[in-house]
Coordinates of C-alpha atoms and ligand atoms in Angstrom, one line a residue:
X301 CA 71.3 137.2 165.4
X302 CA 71.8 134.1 167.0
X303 CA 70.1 134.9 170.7
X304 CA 67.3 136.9 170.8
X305 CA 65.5 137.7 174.2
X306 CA 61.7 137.7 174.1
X307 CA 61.0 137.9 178.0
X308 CA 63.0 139.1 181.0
X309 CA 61.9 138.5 184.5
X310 CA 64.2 138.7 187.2
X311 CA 67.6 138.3 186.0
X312 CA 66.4 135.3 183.5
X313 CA 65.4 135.3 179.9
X314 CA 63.0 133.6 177.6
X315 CA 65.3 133.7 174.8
X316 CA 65.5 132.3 171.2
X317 CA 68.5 130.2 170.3
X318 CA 69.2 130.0 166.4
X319 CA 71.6 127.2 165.6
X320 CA 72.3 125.4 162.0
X321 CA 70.1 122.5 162.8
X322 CA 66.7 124.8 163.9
X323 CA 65.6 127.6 167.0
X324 CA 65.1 126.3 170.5
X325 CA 63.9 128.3 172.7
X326 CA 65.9 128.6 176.2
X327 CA 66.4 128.3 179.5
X328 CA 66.6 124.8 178.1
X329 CA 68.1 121.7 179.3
X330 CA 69.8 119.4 177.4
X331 CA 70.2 115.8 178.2
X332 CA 73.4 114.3 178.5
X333 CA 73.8 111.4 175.9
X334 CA 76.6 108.8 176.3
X335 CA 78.2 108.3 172.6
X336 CA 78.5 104.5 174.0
X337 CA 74.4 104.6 173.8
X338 CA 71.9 105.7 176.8
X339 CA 69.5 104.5 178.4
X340 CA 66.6 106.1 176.8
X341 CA 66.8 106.1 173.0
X342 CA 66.7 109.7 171.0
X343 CA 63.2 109.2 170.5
X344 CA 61.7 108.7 173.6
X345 CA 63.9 111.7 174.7
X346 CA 62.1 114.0 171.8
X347 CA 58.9 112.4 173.4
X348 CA 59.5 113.3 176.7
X349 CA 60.0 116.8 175.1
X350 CA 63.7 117.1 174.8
X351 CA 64.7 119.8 172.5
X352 CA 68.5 119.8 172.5
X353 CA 71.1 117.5 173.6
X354 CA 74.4 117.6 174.6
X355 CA 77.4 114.5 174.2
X356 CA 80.9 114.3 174.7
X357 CA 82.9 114.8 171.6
X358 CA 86.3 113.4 173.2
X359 CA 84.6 110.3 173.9
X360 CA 83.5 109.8 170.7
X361 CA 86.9 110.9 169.4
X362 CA 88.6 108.2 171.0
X363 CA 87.0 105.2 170.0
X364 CA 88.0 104.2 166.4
X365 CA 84.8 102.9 165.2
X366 CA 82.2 105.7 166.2
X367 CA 84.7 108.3 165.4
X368 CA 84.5 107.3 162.2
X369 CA 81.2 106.8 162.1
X370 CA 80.4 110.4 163.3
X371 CA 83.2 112.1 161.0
X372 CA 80.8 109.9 158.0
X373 CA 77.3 110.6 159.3
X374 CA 77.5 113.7 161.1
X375 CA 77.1 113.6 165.0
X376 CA 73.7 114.0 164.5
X377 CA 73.3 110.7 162.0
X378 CA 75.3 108.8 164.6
X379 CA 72.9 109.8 167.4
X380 CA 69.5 109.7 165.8
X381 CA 68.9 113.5 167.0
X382 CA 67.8 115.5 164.4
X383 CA 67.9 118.7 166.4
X384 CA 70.6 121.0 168.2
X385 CA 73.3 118.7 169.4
X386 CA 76.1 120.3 171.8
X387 CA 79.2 118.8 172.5
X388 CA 81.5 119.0 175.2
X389 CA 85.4 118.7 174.6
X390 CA 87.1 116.5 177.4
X391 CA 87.1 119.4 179.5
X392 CA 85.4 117.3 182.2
X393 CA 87.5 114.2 181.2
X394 CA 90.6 117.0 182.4
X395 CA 89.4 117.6 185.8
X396 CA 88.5 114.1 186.5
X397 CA 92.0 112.3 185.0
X398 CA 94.1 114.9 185.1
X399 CA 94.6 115.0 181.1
X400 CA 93.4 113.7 177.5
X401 CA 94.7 112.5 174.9
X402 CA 94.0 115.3 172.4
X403 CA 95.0 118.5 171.4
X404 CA 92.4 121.5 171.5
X405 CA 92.9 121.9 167.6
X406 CA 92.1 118.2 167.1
X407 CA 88.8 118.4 169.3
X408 CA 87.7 121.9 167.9
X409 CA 88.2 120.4 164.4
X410 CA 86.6 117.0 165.6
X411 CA 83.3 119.0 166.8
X412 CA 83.5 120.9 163.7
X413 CA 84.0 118.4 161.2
X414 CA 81.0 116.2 162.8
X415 CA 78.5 119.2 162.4
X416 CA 78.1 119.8 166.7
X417 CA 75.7 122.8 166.7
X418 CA 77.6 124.1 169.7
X419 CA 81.1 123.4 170.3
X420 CA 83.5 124.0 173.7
X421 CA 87.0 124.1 172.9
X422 CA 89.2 122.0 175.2
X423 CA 89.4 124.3 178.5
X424 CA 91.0 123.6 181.7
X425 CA 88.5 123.6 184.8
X426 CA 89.8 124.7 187.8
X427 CA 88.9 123.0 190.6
X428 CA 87.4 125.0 194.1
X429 CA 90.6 124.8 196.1
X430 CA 92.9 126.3 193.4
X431 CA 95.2 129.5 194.6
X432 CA 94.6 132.5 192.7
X433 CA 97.7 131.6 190.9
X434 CA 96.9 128.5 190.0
X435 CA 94.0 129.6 188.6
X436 CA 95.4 132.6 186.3
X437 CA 97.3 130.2 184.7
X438 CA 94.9 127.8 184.0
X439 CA 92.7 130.8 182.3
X440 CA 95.8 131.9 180.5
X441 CA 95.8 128.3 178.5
X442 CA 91.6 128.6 178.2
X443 CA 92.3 132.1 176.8
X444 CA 94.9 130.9 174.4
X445 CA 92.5 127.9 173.4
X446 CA 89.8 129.7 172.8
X447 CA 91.6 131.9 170.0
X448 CA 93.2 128.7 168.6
X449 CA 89.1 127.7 168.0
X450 CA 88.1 130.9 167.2
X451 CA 90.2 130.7 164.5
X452 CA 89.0 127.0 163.2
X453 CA 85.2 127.2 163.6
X454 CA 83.7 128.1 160.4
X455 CA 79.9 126.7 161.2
X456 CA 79.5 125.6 164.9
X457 CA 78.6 127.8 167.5
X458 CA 81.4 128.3 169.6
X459 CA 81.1 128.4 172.9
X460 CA 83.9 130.5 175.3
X461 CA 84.4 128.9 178.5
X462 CA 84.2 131.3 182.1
X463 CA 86.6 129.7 184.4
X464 CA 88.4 131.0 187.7
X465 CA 87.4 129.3 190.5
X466 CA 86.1 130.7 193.3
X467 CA 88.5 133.7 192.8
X468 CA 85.7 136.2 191.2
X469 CA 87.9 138.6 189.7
X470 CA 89.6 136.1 187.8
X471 CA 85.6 134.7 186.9
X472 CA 84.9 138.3 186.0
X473 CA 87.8 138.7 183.9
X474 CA 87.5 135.5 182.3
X475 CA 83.7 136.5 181.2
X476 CA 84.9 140.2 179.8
X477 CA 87.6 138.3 177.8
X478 CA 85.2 135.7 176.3
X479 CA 82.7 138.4 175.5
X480 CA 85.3 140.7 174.2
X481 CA 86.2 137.3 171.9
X482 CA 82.7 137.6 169.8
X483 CA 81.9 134.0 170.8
X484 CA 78.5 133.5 170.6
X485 CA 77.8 131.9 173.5
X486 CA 79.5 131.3 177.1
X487 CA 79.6 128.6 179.4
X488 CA 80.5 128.6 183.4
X489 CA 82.2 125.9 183.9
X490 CA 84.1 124.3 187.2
X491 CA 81.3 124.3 189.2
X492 CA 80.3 120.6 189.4
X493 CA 82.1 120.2 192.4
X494 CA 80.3 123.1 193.9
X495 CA 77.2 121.0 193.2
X496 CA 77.8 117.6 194.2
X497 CA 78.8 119.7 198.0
X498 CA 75.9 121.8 198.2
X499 CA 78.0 124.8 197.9
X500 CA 74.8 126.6 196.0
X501 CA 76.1 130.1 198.0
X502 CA 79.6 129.8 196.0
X503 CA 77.6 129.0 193.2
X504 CA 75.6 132.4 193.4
X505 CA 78.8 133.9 193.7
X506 CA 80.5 132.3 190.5
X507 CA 77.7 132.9 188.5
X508 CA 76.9 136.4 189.6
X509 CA 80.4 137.6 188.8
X510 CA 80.6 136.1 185.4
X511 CA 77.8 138.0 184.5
X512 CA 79.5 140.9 185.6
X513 CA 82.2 140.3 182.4
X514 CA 79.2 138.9 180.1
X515 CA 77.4 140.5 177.5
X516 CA 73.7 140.2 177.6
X517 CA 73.6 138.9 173.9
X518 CA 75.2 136.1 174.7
X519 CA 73.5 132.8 176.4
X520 CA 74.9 131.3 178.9
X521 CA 75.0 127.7 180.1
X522 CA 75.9 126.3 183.4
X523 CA 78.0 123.3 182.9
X524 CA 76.4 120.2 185.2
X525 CA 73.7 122.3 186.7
X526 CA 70.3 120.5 185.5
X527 CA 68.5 119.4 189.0
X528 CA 65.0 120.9 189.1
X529 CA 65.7 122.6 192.4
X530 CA 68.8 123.9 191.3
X531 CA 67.4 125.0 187.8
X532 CA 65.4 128.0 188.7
X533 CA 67.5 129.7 191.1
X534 CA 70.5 129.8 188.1
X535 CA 67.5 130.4 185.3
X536 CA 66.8 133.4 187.6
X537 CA 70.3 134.7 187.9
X538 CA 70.7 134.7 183.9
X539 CA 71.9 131.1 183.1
X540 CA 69.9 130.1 179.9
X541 CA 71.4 126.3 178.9
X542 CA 71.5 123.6 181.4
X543 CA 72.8 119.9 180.5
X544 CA 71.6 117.0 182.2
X545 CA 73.5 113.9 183.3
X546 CA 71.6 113.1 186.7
X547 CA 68.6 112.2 185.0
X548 CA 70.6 109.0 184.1
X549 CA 73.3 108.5 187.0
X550 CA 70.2 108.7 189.5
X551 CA 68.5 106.2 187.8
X552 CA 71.7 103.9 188.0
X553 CA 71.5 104.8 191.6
X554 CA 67.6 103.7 192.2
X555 CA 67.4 107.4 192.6
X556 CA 63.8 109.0 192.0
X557 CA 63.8 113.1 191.2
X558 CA 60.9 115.2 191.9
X559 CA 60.9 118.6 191.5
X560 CA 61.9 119.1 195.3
X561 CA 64.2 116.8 195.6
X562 CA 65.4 113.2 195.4
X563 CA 63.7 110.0 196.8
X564 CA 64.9 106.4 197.1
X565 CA 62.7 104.5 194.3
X566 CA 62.6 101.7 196.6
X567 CA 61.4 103.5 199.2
X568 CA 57.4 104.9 196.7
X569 CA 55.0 102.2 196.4
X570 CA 53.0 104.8 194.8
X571 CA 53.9 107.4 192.1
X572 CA 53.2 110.9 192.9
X573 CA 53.5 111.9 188.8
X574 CA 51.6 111.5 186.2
X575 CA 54.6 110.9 183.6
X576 CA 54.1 107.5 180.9
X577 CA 56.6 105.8 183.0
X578 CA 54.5 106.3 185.8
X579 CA 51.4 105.5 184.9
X580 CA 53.0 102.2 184.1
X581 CA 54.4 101.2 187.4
X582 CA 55.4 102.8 190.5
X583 CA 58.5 104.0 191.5
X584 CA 59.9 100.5 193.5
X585 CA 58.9 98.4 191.0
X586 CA 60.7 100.8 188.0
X587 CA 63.6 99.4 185.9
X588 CA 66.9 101.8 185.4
X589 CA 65.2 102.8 182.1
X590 CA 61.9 103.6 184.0
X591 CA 63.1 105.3 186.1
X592 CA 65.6 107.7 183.7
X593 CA 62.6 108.3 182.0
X594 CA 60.7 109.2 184.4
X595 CA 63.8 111.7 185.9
X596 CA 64.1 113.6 182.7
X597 CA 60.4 114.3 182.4
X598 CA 60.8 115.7 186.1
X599 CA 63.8 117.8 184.8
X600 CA 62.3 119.1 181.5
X601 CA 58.5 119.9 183.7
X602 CA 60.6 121.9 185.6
X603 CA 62.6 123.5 183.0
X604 CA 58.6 124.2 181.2
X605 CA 57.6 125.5 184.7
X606 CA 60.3 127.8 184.9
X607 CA 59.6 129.6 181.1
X608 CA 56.2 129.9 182.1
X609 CA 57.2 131.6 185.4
X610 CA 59.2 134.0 183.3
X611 CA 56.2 134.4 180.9
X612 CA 53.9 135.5 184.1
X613 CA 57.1 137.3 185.8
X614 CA 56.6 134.8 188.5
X615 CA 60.2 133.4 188.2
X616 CA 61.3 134.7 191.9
X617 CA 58.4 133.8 193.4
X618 CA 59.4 130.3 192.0
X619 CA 62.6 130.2 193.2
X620 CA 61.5 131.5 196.7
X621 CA 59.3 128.3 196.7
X622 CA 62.1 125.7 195.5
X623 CA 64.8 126.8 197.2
X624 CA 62.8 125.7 200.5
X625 CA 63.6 122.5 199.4
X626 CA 67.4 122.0 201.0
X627 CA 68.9 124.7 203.7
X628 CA 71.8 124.8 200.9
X629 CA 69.3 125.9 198.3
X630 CA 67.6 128.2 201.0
X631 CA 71.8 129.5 201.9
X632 CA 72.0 130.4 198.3
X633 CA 68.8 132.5 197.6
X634 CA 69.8 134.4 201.0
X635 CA 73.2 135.0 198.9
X636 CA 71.5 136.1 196.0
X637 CA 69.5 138.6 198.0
X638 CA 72.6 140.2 199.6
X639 CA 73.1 141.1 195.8
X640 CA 69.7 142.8 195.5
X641 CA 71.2 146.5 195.3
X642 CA 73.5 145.7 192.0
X643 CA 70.6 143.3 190.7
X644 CA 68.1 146.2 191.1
X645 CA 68.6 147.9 187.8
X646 CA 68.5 145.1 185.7
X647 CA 65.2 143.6 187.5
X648 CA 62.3 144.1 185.8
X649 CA 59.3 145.4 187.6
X650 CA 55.8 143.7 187.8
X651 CA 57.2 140.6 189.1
X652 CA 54.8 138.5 190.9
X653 CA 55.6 139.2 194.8
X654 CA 54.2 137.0 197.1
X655 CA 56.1 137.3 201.0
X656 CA 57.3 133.9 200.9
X657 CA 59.0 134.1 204.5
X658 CA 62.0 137.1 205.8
X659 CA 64.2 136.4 202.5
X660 CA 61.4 138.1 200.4
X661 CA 62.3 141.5 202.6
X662 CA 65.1 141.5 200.5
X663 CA 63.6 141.1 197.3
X664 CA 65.2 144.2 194.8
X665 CA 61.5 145.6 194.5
X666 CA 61.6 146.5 198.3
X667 CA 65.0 148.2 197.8
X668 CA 63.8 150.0 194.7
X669 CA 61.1 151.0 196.8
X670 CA 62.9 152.4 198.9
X671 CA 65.2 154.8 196.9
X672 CA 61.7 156.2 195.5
X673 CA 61.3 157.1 199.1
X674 CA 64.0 159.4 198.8
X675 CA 62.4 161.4 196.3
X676 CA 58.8 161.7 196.5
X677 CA 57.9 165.4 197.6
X678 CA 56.2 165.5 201.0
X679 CA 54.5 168.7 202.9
X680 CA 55.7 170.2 205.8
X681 CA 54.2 167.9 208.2
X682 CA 53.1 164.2 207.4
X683 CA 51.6 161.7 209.4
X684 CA 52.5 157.9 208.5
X685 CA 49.8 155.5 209.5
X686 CA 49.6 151.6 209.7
X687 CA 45.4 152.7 209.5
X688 CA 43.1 155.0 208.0
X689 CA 42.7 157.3 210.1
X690 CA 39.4 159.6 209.6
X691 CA 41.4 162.7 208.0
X692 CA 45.2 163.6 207.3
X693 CA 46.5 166.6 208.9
X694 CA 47.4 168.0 205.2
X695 CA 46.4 166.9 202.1
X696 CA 49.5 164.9 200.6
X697 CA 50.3 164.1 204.0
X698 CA 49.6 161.1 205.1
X699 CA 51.2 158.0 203.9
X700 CA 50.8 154.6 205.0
X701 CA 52.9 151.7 205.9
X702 CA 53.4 148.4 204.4
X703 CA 55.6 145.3 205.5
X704 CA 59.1 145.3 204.2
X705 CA 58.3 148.6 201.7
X706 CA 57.7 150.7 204.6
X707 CA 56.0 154.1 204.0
X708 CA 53.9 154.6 200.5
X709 CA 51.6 157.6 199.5
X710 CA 47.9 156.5 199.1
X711 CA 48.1 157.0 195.1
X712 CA 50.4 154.2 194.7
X713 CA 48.7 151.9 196.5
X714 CA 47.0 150.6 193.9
X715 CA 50.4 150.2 191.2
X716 CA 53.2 148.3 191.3
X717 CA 54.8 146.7 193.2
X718 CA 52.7 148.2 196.6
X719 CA 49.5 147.3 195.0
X720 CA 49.7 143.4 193.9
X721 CA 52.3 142.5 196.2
X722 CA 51.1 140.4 199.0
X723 CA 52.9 140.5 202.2
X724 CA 53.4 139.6 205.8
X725 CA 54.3 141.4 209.2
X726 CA 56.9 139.6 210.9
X727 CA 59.7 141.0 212.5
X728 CA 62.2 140.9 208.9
X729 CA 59.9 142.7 207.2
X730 CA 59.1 145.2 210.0
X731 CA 62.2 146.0 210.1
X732 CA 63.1 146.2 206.4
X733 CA 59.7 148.8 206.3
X734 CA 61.2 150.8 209.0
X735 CA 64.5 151.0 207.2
X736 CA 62.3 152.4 204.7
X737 CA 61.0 154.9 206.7
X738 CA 64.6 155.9 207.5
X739 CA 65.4 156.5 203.9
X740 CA 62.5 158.4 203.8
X741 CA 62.6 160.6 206.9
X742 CA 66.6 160.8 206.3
X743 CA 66.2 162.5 202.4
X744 CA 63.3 164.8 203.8
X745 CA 64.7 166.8 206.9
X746 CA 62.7 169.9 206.9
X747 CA 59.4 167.9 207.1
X748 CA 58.0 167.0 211.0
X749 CA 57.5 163.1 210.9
X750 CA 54.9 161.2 212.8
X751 CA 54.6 157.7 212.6
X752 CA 51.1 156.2 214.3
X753 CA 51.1 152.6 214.3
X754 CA 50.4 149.7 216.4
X755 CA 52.9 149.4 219.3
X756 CA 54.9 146.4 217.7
X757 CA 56.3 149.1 214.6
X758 CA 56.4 151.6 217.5
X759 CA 58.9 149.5 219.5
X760 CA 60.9 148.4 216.3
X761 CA 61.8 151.9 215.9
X762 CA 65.8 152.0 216.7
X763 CA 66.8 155.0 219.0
X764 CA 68.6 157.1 216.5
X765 CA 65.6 157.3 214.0
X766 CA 63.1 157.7 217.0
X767 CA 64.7 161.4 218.0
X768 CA 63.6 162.1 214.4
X769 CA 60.2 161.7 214.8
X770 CA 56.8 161.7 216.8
X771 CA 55.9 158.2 217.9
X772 CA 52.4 157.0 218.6
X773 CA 51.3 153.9 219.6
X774 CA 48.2 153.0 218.8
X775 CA 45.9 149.9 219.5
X776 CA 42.7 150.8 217.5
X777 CA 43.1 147.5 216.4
X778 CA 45.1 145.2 213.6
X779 CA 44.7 146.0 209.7
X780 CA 45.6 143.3 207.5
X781 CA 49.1 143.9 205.2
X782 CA 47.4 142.0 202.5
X783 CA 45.3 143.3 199.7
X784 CA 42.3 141.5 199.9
X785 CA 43.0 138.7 197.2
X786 CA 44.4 140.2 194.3
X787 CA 47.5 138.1 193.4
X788 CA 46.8 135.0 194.8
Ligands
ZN1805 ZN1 57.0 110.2 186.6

């Protein structure tokens, strides 16, 4: 088996990547290494914690000397990396020139012949803007492509490019052919222009719908997604391998990454890390090489940060917390959410829930709270009570009333998720309860409903639900939602 999956929490995996030169262990992310020679040397990137790294096999292809250094001493001789080495096929070179000068047998055999652990054949990224059309033929040659290096891989890991745009059926269909190929692993590509404009809710789109055609055996990397507050959203929605280039380009740039975002260097007399490069000097006074090494230990914290997060099932709450960082991040976890109802099944429960502001009303847990609603039996009469009141009218009848679940019976206020979730009343997740309480009153009509709660859930109650049950106000004063520490 080459992917194994150890952990699950949200839509992401702690997974197990075998590959001829050793296991990593994913979501990873790979640095981008320039065949020409990078900043940082191979060894300072195993030091910073690098597992894996990725290059670009066309480039290497087209210059006499190294090609023939790599087809003597194996990619990994040429680049000093004794581990997993990816490389990309010219793909990028494509969408950024318009062609290459190689055929997809040459580079498939190139990659082969130069030991790549994981090799792309040459597909054709379709930009954002392409028609429908346009795009269906462009997968038509990625199909065709991908059979031609099907047939010529005999030890590399191939990996079957998802393309389509931002048409998802074609995504969709692209993924169901790749899986339906055997490839071993998948790779969404196109999307760097979707980066570089902040298009993160197109993003959530692309990548949700080439899961919808992917297998879950097969990893799947996210071609130019490797920003630390990009990272954990796409580790959450089921992307496992991430390459980095910024690490490098932003230090060209004088650019400093944190996990939040990125700062002018010039602009940081003082470093707020406490990586080697660092320690050493601070961020204005930082060469190019300073400062790359300083970005890829951001990038490969983060990546760390987000398997532990998966390891506590705290990757949501993680993502709810980074995507704060840029209104387009914050555009695209609101997207996610409107996906919460197909995400549901696959979402693993005991997930750390902490209300993180109205987008966490929309977390799947709440919805899956909900459809319990529809089933739990109920007495004739039941009363449903932001307090605790000093007796129920029946016994089974009285249930009480969270923020954004809504209605739960007392025995399941100590399990999952009403027990160690802590949340917040504001008006999102008042409403989000009530629609609870609509599921619930909705799938039990015989029973006579009364809801007794302070007068802001009395007045959220919308007209057509209020002729279905008695409402109280009361004011005998404000309980707290949250459950007295646990969680925090
Ligand atoms: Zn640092």
């Amino acid at each position: 088996m080459v992917f194994e999956v150890l952990a699950r929490d949200a839509l992401g995996r702690l997974g197990r990547l075998e590959t001829p030169h050793g296991r990593v262990e994913t979501p990873l992310v790979m640095p981008v290494v320039r065949p020409s020679g990078s900043i940082l040397p191979p060894g300072e990137m195993a030091r910073l914690g690098a597992k894996m790294v990725i290059t670009n096999a066309y480039l290497l292809h087209q210059n006499g000397e190294r090609r023939e250094r790599a087809l003597r001493e194996g990619v990994h001789g040429l680049l000093g990396w004794r581990g997993p080495v990816m490389t990309d096929s010219g793909a990028y070179q494509l969408a950024e020139y318009g062609r290459v000068e190689v055929s997809n047998r040459e580079i498939v055999e190139f990659q082969e012949a130069i030991g790549s652990d994981l090799a792309v054949p040459l597909d054709v990224p379709t930009g954002p803007e392409a028609t429908h059309e346009e795009a269906e033929r462009d997968l038509g040659v990625t199909r065709g492509r991908l059979q031609e290096a099907l047939a010529i891989r005999r030890r590399t890991l191939l990996v079957a490019p998802v393309q389509g745009a931002l048409h998802l059926d074609l995504r969709e269909r692209s993924a169901r052919e790749a899986r339906d190929t055997g490839a071993p692993v998948a790779a969404i590509g196109g999307v760097v222009p979707l980066l570089d404009s902040y298009r993160y809710e197109d993003l959530v789109e692309v990548v949700l719908a080439s899961r919808r055609g992917l297998s879950r055996a097969m990893p799947v990397h996210l071609f130019g997604a490797g920003h630390p507050i990009t990272m954990p959203l796409m580790a959450a929605l089921g992307c496992d391998l991430f390459d980095s280039a910024s690490y490098a380009l932003y230090a060209r740039d004088g650019r400093y990454i944190t996990p939040r975002g990125t700062l002018r260097a010039r602009d940081l007399p003082e470093s707020p890390c406490p990586c080697p490069a660092c320690q050493r000097a601070a961020p204005r006074e930082m060469d190019e090489a300073g400062l790359a090494a300083h970005n890829l230990h951001v990038t490969l914290a983060s990546m760390s940060e987000i398997r532990n997060a998966i390891r506590e099932g705290a990757l949501w709450d993680l993502v709810e917390q980074t995507c704060r960082g840029h209104p387009a991040l914050l555009e695209g976890l609101r997207r996610a959410l409107q996906h919460s109802e197909e995400m549901e099944p696959e979402w693993p429960a005991a997930s750390r829930f902490l209300y993180r502001g109205s987008e966490s009303s929309h977390r799947p847990e709440v919805l899956r709270h909900h459809h319990t609603l529809r089933h739990i039996p109920l007495p004739p009469r039941v009363l449903v009570t932001d307090k605790n009141p000093p007796h129920a009218p029946e016994p089974g009848g009285m249930l009480h009333l969270k923020p954004a679940f809504g209605p739960y019976p007392p025995e399941l206020s100590e399990t999952y998720p009403i027990g160690p979730s802590w949340t917040l009343e504001d008006p999102e997740s008042r409403r989000m309860a009530i629609e609870g309480l609509r599921a619930l009153v909705e799938s039990h009509p015989g029973v006579q409903f009364t809801l007794e709660a302070d007068p802001r859930w009395a007045e959220a109650i919308p007209e057509g639900l209020r002729g279905k049950m008695e409402v109280r106000p009361s004011n005998a004063g404000r309980r707290p939602s949250g459950d007295g520490g646990r969680g925090l």
